PDB file of C-alpha atoms in Angstrom:
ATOM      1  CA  UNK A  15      85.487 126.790  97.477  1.00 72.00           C
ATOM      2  CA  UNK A  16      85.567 127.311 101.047  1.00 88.00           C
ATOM      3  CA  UNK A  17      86.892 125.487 103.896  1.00 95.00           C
ATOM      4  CA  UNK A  18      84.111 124.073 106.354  1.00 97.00           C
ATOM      5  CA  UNK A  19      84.751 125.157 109.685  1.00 98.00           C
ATOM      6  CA  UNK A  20      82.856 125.263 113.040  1.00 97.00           C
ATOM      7  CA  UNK A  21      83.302 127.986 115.634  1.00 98.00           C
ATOM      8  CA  UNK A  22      82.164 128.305 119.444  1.00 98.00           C
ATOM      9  CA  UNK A  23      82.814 130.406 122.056  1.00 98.00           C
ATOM     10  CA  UNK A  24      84.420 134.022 122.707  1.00 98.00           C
ATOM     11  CA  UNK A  25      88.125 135.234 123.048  1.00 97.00           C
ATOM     12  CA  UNK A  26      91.458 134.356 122.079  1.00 98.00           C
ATOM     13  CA  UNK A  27      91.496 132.073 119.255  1.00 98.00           C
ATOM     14  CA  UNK A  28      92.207 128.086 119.216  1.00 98.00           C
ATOM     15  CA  UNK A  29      91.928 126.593 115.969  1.00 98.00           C
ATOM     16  CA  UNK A  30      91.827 122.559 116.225  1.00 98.00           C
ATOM     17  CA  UNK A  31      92.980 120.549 113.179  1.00 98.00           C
ATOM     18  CA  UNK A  32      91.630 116.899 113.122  1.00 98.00           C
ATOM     19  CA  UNK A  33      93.849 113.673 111.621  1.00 97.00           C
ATOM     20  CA  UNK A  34      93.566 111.380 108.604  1.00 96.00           C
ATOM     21  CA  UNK A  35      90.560 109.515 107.805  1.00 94.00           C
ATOM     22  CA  UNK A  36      88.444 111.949 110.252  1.00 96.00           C
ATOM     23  CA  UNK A  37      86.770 114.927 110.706  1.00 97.00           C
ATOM     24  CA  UNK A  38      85.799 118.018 112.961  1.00 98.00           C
ATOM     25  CA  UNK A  39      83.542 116.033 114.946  1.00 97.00           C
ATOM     26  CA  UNK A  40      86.370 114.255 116.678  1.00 97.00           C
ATOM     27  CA  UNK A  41      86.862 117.537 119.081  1.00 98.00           C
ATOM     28  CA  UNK A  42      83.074 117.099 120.468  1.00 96.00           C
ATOM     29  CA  UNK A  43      84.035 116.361 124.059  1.00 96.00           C
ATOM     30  CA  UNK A  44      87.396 118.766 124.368  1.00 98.00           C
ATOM     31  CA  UNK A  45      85.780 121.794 122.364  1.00 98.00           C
ATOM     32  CA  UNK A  46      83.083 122.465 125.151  1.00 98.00           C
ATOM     33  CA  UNK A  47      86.047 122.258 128.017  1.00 98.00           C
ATOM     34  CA  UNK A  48      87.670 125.296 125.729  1.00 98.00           C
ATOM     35  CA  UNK A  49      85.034 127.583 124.567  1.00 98.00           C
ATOM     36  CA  UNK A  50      83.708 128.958 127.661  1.00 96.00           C
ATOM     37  CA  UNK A  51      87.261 130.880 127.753  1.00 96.00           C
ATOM     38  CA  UNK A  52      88.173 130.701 124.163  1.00 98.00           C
ATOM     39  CA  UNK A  53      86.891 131.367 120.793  1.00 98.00           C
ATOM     40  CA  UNK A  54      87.452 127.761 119.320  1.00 98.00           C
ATOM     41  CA  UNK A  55      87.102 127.146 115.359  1.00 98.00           C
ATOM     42  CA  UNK A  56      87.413 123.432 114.397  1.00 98.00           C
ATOM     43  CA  UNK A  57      87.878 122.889 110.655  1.00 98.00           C
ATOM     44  CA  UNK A  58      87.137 120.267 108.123  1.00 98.00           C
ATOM     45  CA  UNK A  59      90.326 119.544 105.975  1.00 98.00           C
ATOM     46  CA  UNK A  60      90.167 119.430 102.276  1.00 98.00           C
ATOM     47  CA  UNK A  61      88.586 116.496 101.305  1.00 97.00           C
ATOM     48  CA  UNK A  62      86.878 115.602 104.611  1.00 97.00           C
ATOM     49  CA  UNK A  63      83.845 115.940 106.308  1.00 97.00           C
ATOM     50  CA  UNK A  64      81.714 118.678 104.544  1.00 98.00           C
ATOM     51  CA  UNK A  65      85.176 119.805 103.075  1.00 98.00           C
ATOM     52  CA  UNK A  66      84.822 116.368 100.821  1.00 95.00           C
ATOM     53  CA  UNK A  67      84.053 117.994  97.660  1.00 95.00           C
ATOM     54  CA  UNK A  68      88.281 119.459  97.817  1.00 97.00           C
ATOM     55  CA  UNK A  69      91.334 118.003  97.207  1.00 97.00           C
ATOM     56  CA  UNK A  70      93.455 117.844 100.430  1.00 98.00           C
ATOM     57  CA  UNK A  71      97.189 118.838  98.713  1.00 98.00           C
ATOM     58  CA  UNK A  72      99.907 117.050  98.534  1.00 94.00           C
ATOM     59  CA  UNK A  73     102.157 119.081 100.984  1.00 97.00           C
ATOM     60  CA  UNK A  74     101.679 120.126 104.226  1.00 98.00           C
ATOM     61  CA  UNK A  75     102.819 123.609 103.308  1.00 98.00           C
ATOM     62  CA  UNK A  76     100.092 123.604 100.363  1.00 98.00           C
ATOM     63  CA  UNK A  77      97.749 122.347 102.734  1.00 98.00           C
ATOM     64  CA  UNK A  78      98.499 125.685 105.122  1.00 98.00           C
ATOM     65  CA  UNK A  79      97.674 127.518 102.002  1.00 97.00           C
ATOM     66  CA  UNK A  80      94.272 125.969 101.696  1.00 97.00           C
ATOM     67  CA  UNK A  81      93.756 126.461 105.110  1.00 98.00           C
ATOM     68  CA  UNK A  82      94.810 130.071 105.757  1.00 97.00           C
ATOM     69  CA  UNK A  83      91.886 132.143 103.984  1.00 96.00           C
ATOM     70  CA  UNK A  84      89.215 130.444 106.878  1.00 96.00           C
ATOM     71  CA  UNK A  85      91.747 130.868 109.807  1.00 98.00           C
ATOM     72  CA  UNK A  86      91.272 133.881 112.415  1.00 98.00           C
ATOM     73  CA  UNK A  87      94.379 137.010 112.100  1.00 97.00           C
ATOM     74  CA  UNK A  88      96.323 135.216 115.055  1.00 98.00           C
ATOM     75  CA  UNK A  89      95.927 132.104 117.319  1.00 98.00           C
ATOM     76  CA  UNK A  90      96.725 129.381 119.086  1.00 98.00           C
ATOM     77  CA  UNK A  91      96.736 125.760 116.977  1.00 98.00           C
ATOM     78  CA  UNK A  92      96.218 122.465 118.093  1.00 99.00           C
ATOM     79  CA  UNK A  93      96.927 119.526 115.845  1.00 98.00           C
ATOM     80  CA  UNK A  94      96.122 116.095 116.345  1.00 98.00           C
ATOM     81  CA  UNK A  95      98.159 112.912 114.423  1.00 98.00           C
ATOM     82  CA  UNK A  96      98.397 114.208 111.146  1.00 98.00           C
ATOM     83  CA  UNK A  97      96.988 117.440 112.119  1.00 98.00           C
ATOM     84  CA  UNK A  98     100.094 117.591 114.251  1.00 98.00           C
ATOM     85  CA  UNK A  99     102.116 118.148 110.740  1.00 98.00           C
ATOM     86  CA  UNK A 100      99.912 120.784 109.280  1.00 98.00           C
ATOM     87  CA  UNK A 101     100.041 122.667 112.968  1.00 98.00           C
ATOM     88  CA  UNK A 102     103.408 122.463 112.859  1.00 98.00           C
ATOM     89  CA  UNK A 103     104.325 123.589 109.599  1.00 98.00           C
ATOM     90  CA  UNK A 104     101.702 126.647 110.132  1.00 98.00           C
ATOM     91  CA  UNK A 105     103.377 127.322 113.354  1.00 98.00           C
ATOM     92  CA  UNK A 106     106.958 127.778 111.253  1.00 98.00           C
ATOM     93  CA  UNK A 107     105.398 129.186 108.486  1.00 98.00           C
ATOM     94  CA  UNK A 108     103.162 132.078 110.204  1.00 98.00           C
ATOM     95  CA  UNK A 109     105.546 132.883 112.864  1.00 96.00           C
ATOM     96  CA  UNK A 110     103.234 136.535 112.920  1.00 96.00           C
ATOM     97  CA  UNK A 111      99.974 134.949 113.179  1.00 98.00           C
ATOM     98  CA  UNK A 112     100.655 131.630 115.153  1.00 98.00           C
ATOM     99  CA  UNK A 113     100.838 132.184 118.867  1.00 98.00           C
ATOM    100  CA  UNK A 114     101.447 128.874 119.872  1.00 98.00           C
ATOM    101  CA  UNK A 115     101.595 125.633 119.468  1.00 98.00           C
ATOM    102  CA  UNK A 116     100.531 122.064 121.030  1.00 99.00           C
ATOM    103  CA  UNK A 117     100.138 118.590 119.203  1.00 98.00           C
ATOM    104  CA  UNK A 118      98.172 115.484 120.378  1.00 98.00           C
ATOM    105  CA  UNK A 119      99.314 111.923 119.246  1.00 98.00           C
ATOM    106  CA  UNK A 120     101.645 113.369 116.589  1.00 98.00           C
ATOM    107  CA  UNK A 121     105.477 113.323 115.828  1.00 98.00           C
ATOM    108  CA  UNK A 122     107.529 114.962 113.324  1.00 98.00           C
ATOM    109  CA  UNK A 123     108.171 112.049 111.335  1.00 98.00           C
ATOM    110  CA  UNK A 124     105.510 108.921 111.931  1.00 98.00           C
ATOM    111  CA  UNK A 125     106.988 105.551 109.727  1.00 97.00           C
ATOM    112  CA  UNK A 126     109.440 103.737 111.395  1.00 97.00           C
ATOM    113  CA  UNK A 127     113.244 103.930 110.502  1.00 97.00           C
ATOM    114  CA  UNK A 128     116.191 101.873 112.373  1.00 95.00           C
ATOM    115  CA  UNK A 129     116.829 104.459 114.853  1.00 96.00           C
ATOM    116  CA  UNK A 130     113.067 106.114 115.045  1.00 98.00           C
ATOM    117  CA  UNK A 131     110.319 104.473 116.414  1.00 98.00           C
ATOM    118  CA  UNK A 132     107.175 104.793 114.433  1.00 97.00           C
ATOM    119  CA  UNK A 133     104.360 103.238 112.305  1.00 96.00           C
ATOM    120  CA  UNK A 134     106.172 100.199 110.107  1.00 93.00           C
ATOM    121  CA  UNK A 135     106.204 100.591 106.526  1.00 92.00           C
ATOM    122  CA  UNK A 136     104.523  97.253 106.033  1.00 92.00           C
ATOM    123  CA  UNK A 137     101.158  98.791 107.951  1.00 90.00           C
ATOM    124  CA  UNK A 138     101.296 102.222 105.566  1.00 92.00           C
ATOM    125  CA  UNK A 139     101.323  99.486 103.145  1.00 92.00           C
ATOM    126  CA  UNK A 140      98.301  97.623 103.879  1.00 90.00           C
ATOM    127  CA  UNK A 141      96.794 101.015 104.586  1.00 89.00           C
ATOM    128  CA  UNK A 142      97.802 101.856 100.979  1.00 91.00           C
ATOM    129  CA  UNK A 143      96.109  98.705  98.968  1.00 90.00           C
ATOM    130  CA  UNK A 144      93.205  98.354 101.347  1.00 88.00           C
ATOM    131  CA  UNK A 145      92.134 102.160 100.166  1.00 87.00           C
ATOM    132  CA  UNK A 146      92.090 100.937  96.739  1.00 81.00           C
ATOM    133  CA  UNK A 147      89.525  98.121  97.512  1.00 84.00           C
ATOM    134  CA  UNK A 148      87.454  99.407 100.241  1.00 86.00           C
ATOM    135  CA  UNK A 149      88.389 103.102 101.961  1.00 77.00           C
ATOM    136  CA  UNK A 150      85.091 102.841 103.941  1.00 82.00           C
ATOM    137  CA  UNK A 151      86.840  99.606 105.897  1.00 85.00           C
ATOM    138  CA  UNK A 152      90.239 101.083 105.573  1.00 85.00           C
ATOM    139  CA  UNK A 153      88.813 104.179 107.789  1.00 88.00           C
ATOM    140  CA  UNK A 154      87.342 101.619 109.991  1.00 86.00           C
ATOM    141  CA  UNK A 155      90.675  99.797 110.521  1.00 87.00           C
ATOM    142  CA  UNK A 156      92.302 103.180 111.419  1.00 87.00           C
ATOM    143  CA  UNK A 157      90.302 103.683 114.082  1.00 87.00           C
ATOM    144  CA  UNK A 158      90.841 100.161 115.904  1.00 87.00           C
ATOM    145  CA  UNK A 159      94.164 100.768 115.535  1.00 87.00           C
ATOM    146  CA  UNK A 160      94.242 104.428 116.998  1.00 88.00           C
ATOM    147  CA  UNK A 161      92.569 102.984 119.664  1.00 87.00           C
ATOM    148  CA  UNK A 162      94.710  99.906 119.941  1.00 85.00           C
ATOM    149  CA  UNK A 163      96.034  99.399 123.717  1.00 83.00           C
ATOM    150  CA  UNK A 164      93.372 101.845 125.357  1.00 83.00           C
ATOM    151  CA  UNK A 165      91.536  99.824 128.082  1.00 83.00           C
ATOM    152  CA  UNK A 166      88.308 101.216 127.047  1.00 84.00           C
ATOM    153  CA  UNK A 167      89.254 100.654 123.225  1.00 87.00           C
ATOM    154  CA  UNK A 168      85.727  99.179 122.340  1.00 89.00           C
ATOM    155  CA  UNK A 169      83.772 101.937 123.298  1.00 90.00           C
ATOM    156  CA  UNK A 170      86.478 104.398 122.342  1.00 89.00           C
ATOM    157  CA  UNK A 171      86.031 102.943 118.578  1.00 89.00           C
ATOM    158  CA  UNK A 172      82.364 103.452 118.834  1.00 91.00           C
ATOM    159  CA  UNK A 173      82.171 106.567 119.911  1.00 92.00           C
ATOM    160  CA  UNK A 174      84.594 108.210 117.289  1.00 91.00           C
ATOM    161  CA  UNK A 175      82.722 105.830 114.316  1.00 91.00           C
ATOM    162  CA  UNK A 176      79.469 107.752 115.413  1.00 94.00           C
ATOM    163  CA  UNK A 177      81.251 111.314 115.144  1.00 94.00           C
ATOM    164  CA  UNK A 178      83.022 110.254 111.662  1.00 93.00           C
ATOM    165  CA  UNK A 179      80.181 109.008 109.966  1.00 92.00           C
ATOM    166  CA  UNK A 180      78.274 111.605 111.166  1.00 96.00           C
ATOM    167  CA  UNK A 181      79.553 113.749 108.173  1.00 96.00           C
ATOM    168  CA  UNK A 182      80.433 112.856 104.773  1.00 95.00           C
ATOM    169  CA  UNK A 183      83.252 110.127 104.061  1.00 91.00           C
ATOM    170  CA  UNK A 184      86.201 111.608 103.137  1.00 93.00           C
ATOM    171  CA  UNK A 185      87.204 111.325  99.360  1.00 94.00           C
ATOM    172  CA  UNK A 186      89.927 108.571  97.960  1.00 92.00           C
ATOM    173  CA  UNK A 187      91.967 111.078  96.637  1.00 95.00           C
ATOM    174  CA  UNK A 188      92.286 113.362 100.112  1.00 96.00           C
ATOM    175  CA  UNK A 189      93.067 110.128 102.261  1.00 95.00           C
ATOM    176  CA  UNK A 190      95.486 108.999  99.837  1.00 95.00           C
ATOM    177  CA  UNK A 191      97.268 112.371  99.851  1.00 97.00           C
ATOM    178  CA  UNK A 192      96.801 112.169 103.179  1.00 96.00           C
ATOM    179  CA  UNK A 193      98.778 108.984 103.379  1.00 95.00           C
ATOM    180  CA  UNK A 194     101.851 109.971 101.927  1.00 96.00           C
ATOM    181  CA  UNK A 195     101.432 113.107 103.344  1.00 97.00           C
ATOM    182  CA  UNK A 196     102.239 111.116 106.828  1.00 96.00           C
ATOM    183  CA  UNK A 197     104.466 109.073 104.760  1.00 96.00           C
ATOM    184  CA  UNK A 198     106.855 111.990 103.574  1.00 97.00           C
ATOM    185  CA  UNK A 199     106.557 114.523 105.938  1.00 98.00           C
ATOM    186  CA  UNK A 200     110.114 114.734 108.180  1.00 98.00           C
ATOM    187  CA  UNK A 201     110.098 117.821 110.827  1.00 98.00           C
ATOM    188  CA  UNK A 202     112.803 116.457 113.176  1.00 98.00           C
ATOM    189  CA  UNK A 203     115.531 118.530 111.736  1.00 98.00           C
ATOM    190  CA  UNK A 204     112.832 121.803 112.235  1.00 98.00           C
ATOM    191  CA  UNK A 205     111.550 121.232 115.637  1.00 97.00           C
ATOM    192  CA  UNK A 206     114.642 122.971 117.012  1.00 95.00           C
ATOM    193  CA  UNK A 207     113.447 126.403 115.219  1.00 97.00           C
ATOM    194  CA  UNK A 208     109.870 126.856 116.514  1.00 98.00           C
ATOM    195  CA  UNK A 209     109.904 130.242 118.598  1.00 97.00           C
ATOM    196  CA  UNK A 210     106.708 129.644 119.735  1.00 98.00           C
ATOM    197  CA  UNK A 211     105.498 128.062 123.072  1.00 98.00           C
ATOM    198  CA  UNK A 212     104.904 124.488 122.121  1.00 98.00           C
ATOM    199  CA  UNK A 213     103.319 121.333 124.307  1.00 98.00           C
ATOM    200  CA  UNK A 214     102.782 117.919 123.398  1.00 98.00           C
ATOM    201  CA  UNK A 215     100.063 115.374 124.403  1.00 98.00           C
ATOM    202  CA  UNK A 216     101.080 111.900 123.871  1.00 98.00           C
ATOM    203  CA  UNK A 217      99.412 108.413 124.927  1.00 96.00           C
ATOM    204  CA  UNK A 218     101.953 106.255 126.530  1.00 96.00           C
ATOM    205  CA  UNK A 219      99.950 102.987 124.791  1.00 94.00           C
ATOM    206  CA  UNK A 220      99.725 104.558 121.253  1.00 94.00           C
ATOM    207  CA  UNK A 221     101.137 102.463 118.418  1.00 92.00           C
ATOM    208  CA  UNK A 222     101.050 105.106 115.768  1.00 94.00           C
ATOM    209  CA  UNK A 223     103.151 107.259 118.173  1.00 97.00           C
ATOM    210  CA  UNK A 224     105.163 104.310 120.415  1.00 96.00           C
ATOM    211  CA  UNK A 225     106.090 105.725 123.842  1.00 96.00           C
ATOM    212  CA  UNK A 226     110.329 104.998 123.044  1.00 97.00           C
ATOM    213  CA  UNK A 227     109.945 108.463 120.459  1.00 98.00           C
ATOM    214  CA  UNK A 228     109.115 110.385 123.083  1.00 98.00           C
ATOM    215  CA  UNK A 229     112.451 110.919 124.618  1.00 96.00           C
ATOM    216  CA  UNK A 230     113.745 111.074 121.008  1.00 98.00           C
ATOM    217  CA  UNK A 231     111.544 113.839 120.374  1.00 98.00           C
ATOM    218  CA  UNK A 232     112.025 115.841 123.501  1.00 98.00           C
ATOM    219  CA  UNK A 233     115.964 116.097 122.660  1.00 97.00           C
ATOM    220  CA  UNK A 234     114.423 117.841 119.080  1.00 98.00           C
ATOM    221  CA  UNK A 235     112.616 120.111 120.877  1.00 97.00           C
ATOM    222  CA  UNK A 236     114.660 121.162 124.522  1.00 96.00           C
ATOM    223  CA  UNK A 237     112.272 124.157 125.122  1.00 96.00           C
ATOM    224  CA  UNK A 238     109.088 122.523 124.384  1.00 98.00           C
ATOM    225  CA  UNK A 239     106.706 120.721 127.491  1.00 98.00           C
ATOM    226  CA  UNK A 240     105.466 117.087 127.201  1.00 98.00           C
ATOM    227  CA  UNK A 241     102.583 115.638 129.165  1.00 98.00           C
ATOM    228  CA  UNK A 242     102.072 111.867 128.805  1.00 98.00           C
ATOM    229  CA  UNK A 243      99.031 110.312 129.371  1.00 97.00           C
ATOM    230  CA  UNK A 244      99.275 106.440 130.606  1.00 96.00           C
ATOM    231  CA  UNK A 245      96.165 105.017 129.950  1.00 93.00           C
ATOM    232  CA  UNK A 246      95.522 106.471 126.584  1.00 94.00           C
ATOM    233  CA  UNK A 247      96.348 105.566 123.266  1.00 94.00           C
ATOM    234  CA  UNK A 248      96.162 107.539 120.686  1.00 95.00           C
ATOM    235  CA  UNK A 249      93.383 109.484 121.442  1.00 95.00           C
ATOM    236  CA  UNK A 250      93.693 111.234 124.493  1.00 96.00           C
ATOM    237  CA  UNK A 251      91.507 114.428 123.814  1.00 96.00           C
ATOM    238  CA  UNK A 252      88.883 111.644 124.060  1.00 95.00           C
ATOM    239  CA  UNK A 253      89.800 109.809 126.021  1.00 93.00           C
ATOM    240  CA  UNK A 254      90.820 111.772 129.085  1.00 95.00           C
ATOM    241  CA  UNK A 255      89.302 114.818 127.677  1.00 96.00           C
ATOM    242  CA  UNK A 256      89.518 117.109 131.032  1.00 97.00           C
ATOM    243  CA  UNK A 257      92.376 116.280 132.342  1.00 98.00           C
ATOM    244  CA  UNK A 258      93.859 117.015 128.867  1.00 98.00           C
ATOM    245  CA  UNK A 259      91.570 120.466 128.683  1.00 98.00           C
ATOM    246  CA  UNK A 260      93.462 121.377 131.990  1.00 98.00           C
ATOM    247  CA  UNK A 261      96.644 120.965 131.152  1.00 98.00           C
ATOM    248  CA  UNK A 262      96.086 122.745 128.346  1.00 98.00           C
ATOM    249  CA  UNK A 263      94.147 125.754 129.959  1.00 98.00           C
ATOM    250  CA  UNK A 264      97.506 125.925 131.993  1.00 98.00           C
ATOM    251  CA  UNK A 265      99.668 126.084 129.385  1.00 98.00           C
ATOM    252  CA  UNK A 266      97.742 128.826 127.342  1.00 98.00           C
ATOM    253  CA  UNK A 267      97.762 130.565 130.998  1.00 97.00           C
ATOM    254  CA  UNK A 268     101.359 131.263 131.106  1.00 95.00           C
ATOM    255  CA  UNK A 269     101.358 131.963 127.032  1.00 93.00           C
TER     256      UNK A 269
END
């Protein structure tokens, strides 16, 4: 089987990588601000979108192995929320093919510990039984609460429930992989050994990713650059999809 994947555009390569619950047609607004100087390819991970008839695996380094066969020799990655995590780990894995690296809305370790702000375990929680009984609704829920604290949250939720449903639902057993796959996955002690340029996107009202990790991360990863936007939430390649695309463009620019 084959990884479904979308491509626009002509030149160096970007390859976006959409979070759990979602698909490629998040990147609708941000891919056209990218194409006309990039060759962009947008993929559908295992088990979502038209990728629903896989099995997303149950570590982000097996799910760089699923991914590799549809991505381009070298380019740059994007990842967004749990996208973030696969980027990441194909950024440390594919030093040789990985020429840099940005996340959106994503941290190296998302559930909430004493000294790490994150998501609190008893939300994964509800996220976990509510699958069981109804992962149409539990998708649903996601998506108020990525878009929990944006000023134009409404819309923001109608908009992306549009794009999602668009495609196929994703299948129980990916978004529960998925799940623990944000669950278990702990970069912080790797951040310090990507050699690649790296930026990060964050939304200073996101409640996945609470504004107080930020610093926290930044001391991770010294060399990296960090670009907060402060009327977004977790979404910000939606939300404030240009001024995003620019900052991006100039990072890639000095690449």
């Amino acid at each position: 089987m084959t990884i479904s994947k979308s491509v626009h555009g002509a030149g160096a390569d970007i390859v976006v990588i959409h979070g759990w619950g979602m698909n490629s047609n998040v990147w609708q607004t941000l891919i056209p601000e990218l194409s006309d100087s990039f060759r962009v390819t947008s993929v559908d991970l295992p088990g979502f979108g038209d990728s629903n008839d896989q099995q997303l695996a149950d570590s982000v380094a097996a799910v760089c192995e699923q991914l590799l066969p549809a991505l381009p020799e070298s380019f740059h990655i994007l990842g967004w929320s749990m996208g973030g995590l696969i980027a990441t780990e194909l950024a440390l894995s594919q030093q040789q093919r990985v020429l840099s690296l940005a996340t959106v809305g994503s941290s190296p370790f998302f559930i909430e510990e004493s000294s790490w702000p994150g998501i609190k375990a008893s939300l994964m929680q509800q996220f976990y039984q509510q699958l069981d009984q109804d992962f149409g609704k539990t998708i649903e829920r996601f998506m108020a609460v990525q878009a929990m604290g944006s000023p134009h949250a409404k819309a923001l939720i109608k908009q992306v429930r549009e794009w999602v449903f668009a495609k196929p639902m994703a299948n129980p057993k990916s978004l529960l992989a998925g799940l623990k796959l944000l669950e278990e996955t702990d970069f912080r002690a790797k951040l310090g050994e990507i050699n690649q340029p790296f930026i990060r996107f964050y939304g200073r009202l996101d409640s996945l990713v609470p504004a107080a990790a930020i610093n926290l991360i930044d001391e991770l990863a010294p060399d990296s650059e960090c670009e907060v936007f402060p009327h977004c939430a977790h979404m910000p390649f939606i939300s404030q999809t240009h001024d995003l695309a620019t900052r991006y463009r100039r990072f890639l620019s000095a690449v």
